[in-house]
Short mmCIF file of C-alpha atoms in Angstrom, two decimals:
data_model
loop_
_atom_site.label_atom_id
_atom_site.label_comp_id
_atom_site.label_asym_id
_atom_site.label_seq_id
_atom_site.Cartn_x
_atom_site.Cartn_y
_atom_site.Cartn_z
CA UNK A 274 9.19 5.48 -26.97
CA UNK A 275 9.20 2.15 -25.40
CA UNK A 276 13.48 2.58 -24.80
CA UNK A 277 14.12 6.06 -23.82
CA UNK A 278 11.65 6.79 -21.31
CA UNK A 279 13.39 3.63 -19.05
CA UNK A 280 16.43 5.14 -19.63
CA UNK A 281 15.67 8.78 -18.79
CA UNK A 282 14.20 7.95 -15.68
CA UNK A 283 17.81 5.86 -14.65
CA UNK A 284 19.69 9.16 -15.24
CA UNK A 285 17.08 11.13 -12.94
CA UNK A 286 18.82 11.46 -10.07
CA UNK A 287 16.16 12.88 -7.98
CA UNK A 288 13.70 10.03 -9.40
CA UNK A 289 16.55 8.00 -7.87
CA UNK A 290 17.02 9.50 -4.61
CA UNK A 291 12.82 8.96 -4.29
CA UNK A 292 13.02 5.93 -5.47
CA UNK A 293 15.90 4.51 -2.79
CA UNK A 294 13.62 6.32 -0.09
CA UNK A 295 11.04 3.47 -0.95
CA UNK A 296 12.73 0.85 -0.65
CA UNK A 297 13.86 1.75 2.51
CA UNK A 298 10.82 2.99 4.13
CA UNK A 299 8.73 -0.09 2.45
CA UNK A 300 11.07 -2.85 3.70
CA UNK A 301 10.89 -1.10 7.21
CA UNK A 302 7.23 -1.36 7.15
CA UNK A 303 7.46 -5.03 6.20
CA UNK A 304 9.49 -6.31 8.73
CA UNK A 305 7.92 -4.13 11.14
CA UNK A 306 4.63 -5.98 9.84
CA UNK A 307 5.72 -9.51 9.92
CA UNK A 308 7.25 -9.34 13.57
CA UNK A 309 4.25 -7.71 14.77
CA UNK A 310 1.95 -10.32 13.24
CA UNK A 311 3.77 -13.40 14.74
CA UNK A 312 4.75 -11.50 17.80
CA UNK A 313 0.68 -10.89 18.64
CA UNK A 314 -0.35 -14.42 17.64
CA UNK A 315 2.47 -15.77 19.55
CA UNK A 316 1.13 -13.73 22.84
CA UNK A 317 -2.34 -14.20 22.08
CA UNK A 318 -3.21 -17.09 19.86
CA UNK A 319 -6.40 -15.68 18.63
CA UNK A 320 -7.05 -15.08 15.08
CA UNK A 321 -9.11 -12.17 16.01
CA UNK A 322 -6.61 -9.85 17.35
CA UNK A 323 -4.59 -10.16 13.68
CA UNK A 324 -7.72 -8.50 12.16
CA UNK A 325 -8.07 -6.00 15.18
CA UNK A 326 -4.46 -4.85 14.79
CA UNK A 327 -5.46 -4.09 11.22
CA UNK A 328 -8.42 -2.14 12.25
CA UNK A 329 -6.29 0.18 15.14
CA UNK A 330 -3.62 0.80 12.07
CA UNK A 331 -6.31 2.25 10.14
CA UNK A 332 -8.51 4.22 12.68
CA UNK A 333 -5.76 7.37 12.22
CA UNK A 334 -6.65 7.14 8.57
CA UNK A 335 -10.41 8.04 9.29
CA UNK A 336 -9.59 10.83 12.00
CA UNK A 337 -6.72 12.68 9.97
CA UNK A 338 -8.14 12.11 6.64
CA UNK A 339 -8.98 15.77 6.02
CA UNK A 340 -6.42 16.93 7.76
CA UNK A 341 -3.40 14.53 5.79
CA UNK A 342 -4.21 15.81 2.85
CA UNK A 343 -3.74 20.01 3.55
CA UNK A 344 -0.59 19.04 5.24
CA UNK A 345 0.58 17.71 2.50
CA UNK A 346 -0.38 20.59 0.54
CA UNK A 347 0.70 23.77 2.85
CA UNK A 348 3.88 22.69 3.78
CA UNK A 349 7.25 21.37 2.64
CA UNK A 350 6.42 17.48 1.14
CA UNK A 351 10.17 16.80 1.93
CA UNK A 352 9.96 17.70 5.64
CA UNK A 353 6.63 16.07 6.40
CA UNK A 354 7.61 12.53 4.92
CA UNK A 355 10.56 12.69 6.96
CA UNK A 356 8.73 13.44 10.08
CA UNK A 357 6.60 10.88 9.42
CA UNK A 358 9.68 8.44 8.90
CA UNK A 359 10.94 9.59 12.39
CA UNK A 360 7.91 8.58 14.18
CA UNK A 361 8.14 5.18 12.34
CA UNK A 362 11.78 5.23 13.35
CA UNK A 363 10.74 5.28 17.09
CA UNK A 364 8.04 2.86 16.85
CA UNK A 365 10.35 0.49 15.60
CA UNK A 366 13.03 1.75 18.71
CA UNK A 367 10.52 1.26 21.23
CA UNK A 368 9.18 -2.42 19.95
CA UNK A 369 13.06 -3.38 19.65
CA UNK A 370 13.61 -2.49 23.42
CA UNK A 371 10.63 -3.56 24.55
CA UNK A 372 11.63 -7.08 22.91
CA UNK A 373 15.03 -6.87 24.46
CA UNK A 374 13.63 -6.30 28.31
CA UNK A 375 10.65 -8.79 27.53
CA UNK A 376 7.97 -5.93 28.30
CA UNK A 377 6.26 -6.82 24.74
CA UNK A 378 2.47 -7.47 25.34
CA UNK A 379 -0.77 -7.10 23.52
CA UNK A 380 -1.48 -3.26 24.77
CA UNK A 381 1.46 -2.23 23.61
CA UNK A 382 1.90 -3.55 20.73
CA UNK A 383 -2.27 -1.87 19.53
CA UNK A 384 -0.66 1.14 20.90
CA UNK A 385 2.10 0.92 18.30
CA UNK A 386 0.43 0.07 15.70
CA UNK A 387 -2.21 3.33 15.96
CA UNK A 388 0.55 5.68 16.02
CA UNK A 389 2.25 3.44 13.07
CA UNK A 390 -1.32 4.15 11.17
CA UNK A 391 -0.97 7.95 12.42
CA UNK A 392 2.61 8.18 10.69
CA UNK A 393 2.13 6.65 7.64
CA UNK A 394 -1.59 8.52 7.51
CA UNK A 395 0.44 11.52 6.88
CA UNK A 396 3.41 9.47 4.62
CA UNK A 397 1.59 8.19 1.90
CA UNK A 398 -0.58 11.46 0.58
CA UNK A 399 2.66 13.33 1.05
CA UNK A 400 4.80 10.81 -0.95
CA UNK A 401 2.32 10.43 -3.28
CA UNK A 402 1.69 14.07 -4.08
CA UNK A 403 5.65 14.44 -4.43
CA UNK A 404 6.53 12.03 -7.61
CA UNK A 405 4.83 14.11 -10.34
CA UNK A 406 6.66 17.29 -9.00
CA UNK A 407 9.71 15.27 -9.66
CA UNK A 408 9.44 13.64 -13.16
CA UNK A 409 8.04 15.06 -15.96
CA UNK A 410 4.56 14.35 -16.86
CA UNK A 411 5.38 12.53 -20.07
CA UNK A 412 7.08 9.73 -17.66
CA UNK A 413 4.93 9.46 -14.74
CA UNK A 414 2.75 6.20 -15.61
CA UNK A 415 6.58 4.69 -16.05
CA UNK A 416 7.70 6.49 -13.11
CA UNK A 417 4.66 4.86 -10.92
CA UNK A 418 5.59 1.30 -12.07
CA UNK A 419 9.26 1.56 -11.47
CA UNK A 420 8.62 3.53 -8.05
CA UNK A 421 6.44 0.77 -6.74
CA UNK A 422 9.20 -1.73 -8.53
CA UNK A 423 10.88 -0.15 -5.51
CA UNK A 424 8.54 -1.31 -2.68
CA UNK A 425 7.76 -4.42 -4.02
CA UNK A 426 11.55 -5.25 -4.21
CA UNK A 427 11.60 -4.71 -0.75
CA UNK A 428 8.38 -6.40 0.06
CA UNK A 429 9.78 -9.45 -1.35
CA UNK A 430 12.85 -9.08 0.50
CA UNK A 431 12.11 -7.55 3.42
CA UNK A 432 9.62 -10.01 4.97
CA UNK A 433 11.89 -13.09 4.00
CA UNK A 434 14.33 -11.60 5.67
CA UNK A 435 11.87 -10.14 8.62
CA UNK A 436 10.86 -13.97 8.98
CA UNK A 437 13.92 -15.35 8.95
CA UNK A 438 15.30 -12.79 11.78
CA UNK A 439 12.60 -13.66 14.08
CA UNK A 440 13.39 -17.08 14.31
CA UNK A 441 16.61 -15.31 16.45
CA UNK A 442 14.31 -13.47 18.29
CA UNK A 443 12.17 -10.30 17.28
CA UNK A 444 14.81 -7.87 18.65
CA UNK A 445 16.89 -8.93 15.47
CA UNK A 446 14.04 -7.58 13.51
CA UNK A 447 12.99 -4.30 14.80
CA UNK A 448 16.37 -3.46 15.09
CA UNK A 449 17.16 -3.22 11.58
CA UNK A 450 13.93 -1.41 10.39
CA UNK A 451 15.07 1.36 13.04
CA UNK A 452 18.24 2.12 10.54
CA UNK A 453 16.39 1.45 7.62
CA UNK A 454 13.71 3.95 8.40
CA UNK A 455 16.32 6.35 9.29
CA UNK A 456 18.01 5.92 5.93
CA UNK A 457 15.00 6.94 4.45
CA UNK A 458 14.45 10.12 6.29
CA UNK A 459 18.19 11.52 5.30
CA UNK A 460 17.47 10.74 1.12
CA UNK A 461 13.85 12.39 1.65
CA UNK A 462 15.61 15.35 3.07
CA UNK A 463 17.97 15.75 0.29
CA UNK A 464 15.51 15.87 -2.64
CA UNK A 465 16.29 18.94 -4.53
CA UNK A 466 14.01 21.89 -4.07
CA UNK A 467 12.05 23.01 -1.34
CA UNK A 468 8.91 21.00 -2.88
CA UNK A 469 6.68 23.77 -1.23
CA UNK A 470 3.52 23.26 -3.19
CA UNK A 471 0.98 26.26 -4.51
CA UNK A 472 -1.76 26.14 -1.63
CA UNK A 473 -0.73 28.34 0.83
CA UNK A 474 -4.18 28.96 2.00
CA UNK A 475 -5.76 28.46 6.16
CA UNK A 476 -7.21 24.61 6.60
CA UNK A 477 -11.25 25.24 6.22
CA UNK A 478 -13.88 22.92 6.27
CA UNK A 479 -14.42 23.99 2.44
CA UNK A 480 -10.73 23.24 1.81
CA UNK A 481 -10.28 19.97 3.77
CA UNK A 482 -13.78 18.71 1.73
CA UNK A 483 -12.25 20.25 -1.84
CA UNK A 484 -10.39 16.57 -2.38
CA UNK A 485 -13.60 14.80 -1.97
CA UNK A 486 -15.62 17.16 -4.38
CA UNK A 487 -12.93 16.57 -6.59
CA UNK A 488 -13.51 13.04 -6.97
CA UNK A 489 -17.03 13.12 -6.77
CA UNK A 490 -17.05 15.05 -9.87
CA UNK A 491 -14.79 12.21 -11.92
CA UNK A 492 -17.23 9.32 -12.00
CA UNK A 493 -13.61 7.23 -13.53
CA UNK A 494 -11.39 8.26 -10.56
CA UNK A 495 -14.35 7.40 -7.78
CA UNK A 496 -15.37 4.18 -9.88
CA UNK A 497 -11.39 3.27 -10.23
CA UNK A 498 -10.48 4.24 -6.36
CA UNK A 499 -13.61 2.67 -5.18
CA UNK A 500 -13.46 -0.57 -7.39
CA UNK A 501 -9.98 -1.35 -5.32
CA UNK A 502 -11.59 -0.59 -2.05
CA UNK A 503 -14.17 -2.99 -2.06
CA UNK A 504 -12.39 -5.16 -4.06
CA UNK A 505 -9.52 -5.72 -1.78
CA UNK A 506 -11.57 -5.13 1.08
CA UNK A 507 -13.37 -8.87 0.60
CA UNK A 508 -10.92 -10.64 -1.48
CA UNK A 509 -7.70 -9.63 1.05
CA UNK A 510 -5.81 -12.44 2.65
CA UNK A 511 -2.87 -11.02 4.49
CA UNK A 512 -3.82 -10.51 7.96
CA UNK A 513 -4.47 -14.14 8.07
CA UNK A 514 -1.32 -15.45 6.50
CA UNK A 515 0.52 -16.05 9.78
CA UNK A 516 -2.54 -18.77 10.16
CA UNK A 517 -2.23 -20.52 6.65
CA UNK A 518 1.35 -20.54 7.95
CA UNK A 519 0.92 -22.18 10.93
CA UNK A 520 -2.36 -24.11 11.19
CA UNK A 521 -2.72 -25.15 7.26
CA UNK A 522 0.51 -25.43 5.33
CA UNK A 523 2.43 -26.61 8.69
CA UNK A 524 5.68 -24.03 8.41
CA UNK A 525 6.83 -21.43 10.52
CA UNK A 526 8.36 -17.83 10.26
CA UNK A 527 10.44 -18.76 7.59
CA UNK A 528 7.52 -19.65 5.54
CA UNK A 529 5.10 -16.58 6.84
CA UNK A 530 7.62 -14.53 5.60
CA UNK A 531 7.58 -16.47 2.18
CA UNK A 532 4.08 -16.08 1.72
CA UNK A 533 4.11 -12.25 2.22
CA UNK A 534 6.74 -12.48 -0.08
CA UNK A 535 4.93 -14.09 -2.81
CA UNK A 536 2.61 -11.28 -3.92
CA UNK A 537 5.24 -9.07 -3.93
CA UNK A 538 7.21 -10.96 -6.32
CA UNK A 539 4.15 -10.93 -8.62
CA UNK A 540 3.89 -7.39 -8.07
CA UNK A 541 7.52 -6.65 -9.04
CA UNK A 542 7.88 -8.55 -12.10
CA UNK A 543 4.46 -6.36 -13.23
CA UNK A 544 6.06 -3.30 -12.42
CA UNK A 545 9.61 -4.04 -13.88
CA UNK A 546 6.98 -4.73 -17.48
CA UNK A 547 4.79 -1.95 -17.12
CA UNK A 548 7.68 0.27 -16.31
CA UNK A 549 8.84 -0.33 -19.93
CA UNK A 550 5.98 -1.06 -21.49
CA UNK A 551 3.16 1.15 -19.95
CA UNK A 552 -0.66 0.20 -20.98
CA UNK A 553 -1.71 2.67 -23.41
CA UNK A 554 -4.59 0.99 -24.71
CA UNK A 555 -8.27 -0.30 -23.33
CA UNK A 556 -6.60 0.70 -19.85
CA UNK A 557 -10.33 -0.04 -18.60
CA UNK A 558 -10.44 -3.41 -19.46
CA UNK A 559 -7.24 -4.30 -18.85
CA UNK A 560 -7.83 -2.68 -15.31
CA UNK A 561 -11.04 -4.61 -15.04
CA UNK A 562 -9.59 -8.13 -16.29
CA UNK A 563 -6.79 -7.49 -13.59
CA UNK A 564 -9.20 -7.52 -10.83
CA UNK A 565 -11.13 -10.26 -11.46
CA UNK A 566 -8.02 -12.48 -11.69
CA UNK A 567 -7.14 -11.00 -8.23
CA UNK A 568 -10.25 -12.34 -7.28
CA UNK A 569 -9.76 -15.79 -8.87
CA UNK A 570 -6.38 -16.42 -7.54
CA UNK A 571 -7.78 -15.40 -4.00
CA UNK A 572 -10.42 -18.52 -3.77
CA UNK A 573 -7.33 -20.94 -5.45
CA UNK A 574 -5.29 -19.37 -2.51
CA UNK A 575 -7.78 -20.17 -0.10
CA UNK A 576 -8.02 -23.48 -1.16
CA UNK A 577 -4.87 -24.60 -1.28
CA UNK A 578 -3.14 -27.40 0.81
CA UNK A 579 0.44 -26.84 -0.91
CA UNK A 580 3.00 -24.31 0.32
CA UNK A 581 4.54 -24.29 -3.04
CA UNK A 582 0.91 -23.48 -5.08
CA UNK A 583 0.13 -21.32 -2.56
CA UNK A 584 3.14 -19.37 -3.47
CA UNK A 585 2.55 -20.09 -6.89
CA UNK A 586 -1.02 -17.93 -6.95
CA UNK A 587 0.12 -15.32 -4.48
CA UNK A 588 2.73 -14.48 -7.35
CA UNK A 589 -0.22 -14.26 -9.54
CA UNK A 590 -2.08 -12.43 -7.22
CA UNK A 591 0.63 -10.27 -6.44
CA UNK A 592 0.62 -9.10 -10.85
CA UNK A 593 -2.91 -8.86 -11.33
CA UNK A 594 -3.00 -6.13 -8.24
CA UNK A 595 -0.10 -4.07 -9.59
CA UNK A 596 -1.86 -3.77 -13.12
CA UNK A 597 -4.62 -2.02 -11.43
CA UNK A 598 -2.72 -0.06 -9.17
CA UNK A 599 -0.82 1.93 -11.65
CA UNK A 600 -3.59 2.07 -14.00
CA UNK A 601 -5.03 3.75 -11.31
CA UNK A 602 -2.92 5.69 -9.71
CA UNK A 603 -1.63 7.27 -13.17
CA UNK A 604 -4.25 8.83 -14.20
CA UNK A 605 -5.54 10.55 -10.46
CA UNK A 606 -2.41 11.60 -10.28
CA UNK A 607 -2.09 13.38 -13.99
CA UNK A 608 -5.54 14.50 -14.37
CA UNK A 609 -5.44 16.61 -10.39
CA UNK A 610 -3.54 20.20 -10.29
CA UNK A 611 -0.48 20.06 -8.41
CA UNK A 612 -2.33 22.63 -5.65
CA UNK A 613 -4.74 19.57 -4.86
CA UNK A 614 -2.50 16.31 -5.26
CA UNK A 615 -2.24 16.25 -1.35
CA UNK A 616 -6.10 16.17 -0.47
CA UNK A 617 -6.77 13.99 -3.16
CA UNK A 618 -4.27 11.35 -2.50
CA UNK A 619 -5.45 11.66 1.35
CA UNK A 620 -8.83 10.43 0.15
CA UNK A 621 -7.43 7.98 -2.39
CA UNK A 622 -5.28 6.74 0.42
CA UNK A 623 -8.43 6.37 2.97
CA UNK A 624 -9.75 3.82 0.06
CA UNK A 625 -6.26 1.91 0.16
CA UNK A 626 -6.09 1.86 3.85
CA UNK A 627 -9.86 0.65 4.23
CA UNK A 628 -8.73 -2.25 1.43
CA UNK A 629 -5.75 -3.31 3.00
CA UNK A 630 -6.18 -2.58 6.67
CA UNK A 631 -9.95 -3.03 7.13
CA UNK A 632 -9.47 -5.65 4.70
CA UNK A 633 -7.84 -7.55 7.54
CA UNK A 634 -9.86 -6.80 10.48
CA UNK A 635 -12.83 -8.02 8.27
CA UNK A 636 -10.96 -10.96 7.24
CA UNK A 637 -10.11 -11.51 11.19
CA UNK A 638 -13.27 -11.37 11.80
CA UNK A 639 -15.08 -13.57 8.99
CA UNK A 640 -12.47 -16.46 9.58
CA UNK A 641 -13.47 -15.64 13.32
CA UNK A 642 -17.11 -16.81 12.76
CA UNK A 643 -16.68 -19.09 9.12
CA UNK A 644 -13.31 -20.13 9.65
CA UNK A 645 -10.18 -19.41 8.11
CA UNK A 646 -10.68 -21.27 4.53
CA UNK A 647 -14.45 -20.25 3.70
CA UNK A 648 -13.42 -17.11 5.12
CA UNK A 649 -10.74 -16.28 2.34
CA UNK A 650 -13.20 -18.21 -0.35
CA UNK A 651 -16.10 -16.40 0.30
CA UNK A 652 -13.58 -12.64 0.01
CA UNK A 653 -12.80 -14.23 -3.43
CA UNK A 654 -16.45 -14.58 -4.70
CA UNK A 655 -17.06 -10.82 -3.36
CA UNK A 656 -14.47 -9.71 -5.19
CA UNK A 657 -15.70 -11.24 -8.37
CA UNK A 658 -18.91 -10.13 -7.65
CA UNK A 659 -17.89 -6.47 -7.20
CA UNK A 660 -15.81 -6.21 -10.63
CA UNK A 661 -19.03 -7.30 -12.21
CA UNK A 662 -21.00 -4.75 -10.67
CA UNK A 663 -18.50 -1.76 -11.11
CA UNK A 664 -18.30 -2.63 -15.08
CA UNK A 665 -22.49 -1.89 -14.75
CA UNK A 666 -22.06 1.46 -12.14
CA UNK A 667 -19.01 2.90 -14.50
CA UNK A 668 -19.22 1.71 -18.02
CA UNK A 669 -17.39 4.79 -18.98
CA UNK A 670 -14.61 3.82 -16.81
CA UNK A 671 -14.64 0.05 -18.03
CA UNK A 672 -14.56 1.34 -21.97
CA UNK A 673 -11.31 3.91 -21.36
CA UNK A 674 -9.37 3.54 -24.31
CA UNK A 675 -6.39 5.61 -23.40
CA UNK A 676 -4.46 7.22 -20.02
CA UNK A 677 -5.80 10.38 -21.17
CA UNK A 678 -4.26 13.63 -18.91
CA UNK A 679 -6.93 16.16 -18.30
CA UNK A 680 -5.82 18.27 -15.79
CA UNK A 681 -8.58 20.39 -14.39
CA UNK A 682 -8.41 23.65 -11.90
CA UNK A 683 -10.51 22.87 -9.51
CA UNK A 684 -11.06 25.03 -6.33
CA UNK A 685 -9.56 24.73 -3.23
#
C-alpha cells in the first residue's frame, strides 16, 4: 500500500524520535568531517595524510569488531548509542578548544579521529540493530529509506554549512556539532522501552564469531555486503574532495562543502522515492544496475573540469548508492533474529567502514603515486569491474526477484 505505509510511519512517534536522532548525530559527523579534512590539509598540505586520517578512523573498526557487535546485543541499545554520542560530543569539545587556543596540529587531530572511529565503531551496529525493534516488520524497507532520508538531509546540509563556518574559523564549526551531538544523546535516551535485546549470554569466542557464521551461511547477504565493500572501496572519492576543491575546480571551503553535499542530495531524493515506493521487484538487478552507475558517474567525476558537472554527477552518484544501500540493508536486517542483529550489523558495518574509510586511505594513497585524476578514474573502472564479477560469484543474488523475509534462528 504505496499511501499508508508513508503515513503510518509519520504518526510513529518513536520512528520519529529515531529518526531526529539521525539527523543530529549525522550532521555532527559531517561537519566534524569537513573541518577536519581542510583543517589537516591546511597544516600539512599533503594529500597523503587525507587518506591516512581515513585509515586511523577505521583501525577501531578492525579491533572492536567482535566485540561491537555483543555490546550491542547484551546491553541496553538506548544507553550504548548515547555513550557513544558522548564520546563524539567530547571529541568535538576538545577540537573546538584546541582551535580556540591554536594547539590544533597533525597528532592531535589522528588522535581524534581513532577515538571518533572507536565511538561510532560501537554507534552504528547499535543503531542499526535498534530500527526493526521499533517499526513493524511490514514497514522496515520504508523505514530504512526514510531513516537514511534523515542523514542524508543532514549530509547535504551539514557540510554546506560546516564549509561555510570554517571560512570564520574552525572553532565556529566544532562548536556547533558539540550541541548537536548532545541533542542526539537526550532523544536516544528517551526512546520508549528499555530496548534490552534477548542475548543475555557471557562474550565467547563462539559468540563474538556467531555474526560471521551467520553470513557465511547466506551466500546473498555476503555477496550483497561484500559487493559494496569492494565496490566503494575502489570507486570512493571523498577523502580527496578537499583536493578537486582546491587544486582542480579552483574554489575553497564553500565549495568543499558543496561537493560533499552533492552526493547527499542524490542520496536524499532516492530515499524520499524509495521511502514511498520501495523496490519490490528484481531487487537484484536493480541493486546490480545501481552499482555500476556508481561506478560510471565516479570516472565522469574524475574527469571533470566543471564545478557545476561535478556536482551534477555527485548527485547521481549520490542515488545510485542509496538504491543499493537499502536494498541491502533491508533484507540483512529482516532475514537475522532480533538476538543476532547486533553481531551481524558489527560485521556488516566492518564492510561499510573498509568502503568508506579504507576507501580513502587507498584513494590517498593511489592519487599519492598516480595522481589525483587517474587515481579516481582508475577506482571507477574497479568498480565496474567488480559488479561484473559479483553478478558471476552470486548469480542467485543478481536474479532476486523479491525482498523476501526469512528469518532464521541461528545460534549464538
Amino acid at each position: 500500500m504505496p499511501d499508508q505505509a508513508p503515513l503510518l510511519l509519520r504518526h510513529h512517534r518513536p520512528f520519529i524520535a529515531f529518526w531526529l536522532a539521525r539527523v543530529f548525530t549525522a550532521s555532527g559527523f559531517q561537519m566534524l568531517t569537513v573541518a577536519i579534512g581542510w583543517n589537516l590539509y591546511q597544516l600539512t598540505g599533503n594529500v597523503l595524510d587525507l587518506g591516512l586520517v581515513g585509515l586511523v578512523e577505521f583501525a577501531p573498526r578492525v579491533l572492536f569488531m567482535l566485540h561491537t557487535g555483543h555490546v550491542a546485543d547484551r546491553y541496553d541499545r538506548r544507553k550504548v548509542a548515547a555513550i557513544c554520542q558522548s564520546l563524539q560530543a567530547l571529541i568535538a569539545l576538545s577540537l573546538a578548544i584546541g582551535s580556540a587556543t591554536d594547539q590544533v596540529t597533525r597528532e592531535m587531530i589522528f588522535i581524534l579521529a581513532f577515538l571518533l572511529g572507536a565511538a561510532r565503531s560501537f554507534e552504528m551496529p547499535t543503531t542499526q540493530a535498534l530500527l526493526p525493534s521499533i517499526v513493524p516488520s511490514a514497514l522496515f524497507p520504508r523505514a530504512v529509506a526514510a531513516a537514511q532520508s534523515a542523514q542524508q538531509s543532514a549530509t547535504i546540509v551539514a557540510p554546506a554549512l560546516g564549509g561555510l563556518l570554517y571560512a570564520f574559523g574552525s572553532v565556529w564549526v566544532y562548536g556547533p556539532t558539540v550541541i548537536l551531538y548532545v541533542i542526539a544523546c537526550g532523544l536516544m535516551l528517551n526512546l520508549p522501552g528499555r530496548q534490552t535485546p534477548l542475548n543475555k549470554g557471557k562474550a565467547t569466542l563462539d559468540s563474538l564469531l556467531a555474526g560471521i557464521r551467520f553470513i557465511r551461511s547466506r551466500p546473498d547477504i555476503l555477496g550483497a555486503i561484500s559487493l559494496d565493500l569492494f565496490a566503494v572501496l575502489l570507486g570512493g572519492a571523498t577523502a580527496l574532495l578537499p583536493v578537486f576543491a582546491k587544486d582542480i575546480l579552483l574554489t575553497g571551503p564553500w565549495g568543499l562543502g558543496l561537493l560533499r553535499s552533492a552526493p547527499a542530495v542524490g542520496a536524499l531524493l532516492m530515499s524520499l522515492w524509495l521511502a514511498r515506493f520501495s523496490v519490490d521487484r528484481q531487487v537484484g538487478r536493480v541493486m546490480f544496475t545501481a552499482v555500476g552507475v556508481f561506478g560510471v558517474a565516479t570516472i565522469a567525476f574524475g574527469l571533470s573540469t566543471s564545478f557545476w558537472f561535478s556536482l551534477a554527477v555527485l548527485v547521481v552518484l549520490g542515488a545510485a548508492d542509496m538504491i543499493s544501500m537499502v536494498i541491502r540493508a533491508s533484507f540483512v536486517q529482516l532475514e537475522t533474529p532480533d538476538e543476532m542483529r547486533g553481531r551481524v550489523s558489527a560485521v556488516n558495518g566492518l564492510f561499510i567502514g573498509a568502503s568508506n574509510q579504507l576507501g580513502e586511505f587507498e584513494s590517498g594513497l593511489t592519487a599519492h603515486w598516480f595522481g589525483t585524476v587517474p587515481a579516481v578514474v582508475m577506482g571507477g573502472i574497479g568498480t565496474l569491474v567488480v559488479t561484473g564479477v559479483w553478478i558471476k560469484l552470486f548469480p542467485t543474488l543478481a536474479n532476486r526477484d523479491r525482498m523476501h523475509v526469512q528469518v532464521e534462528e541461528a545460534k549464538a
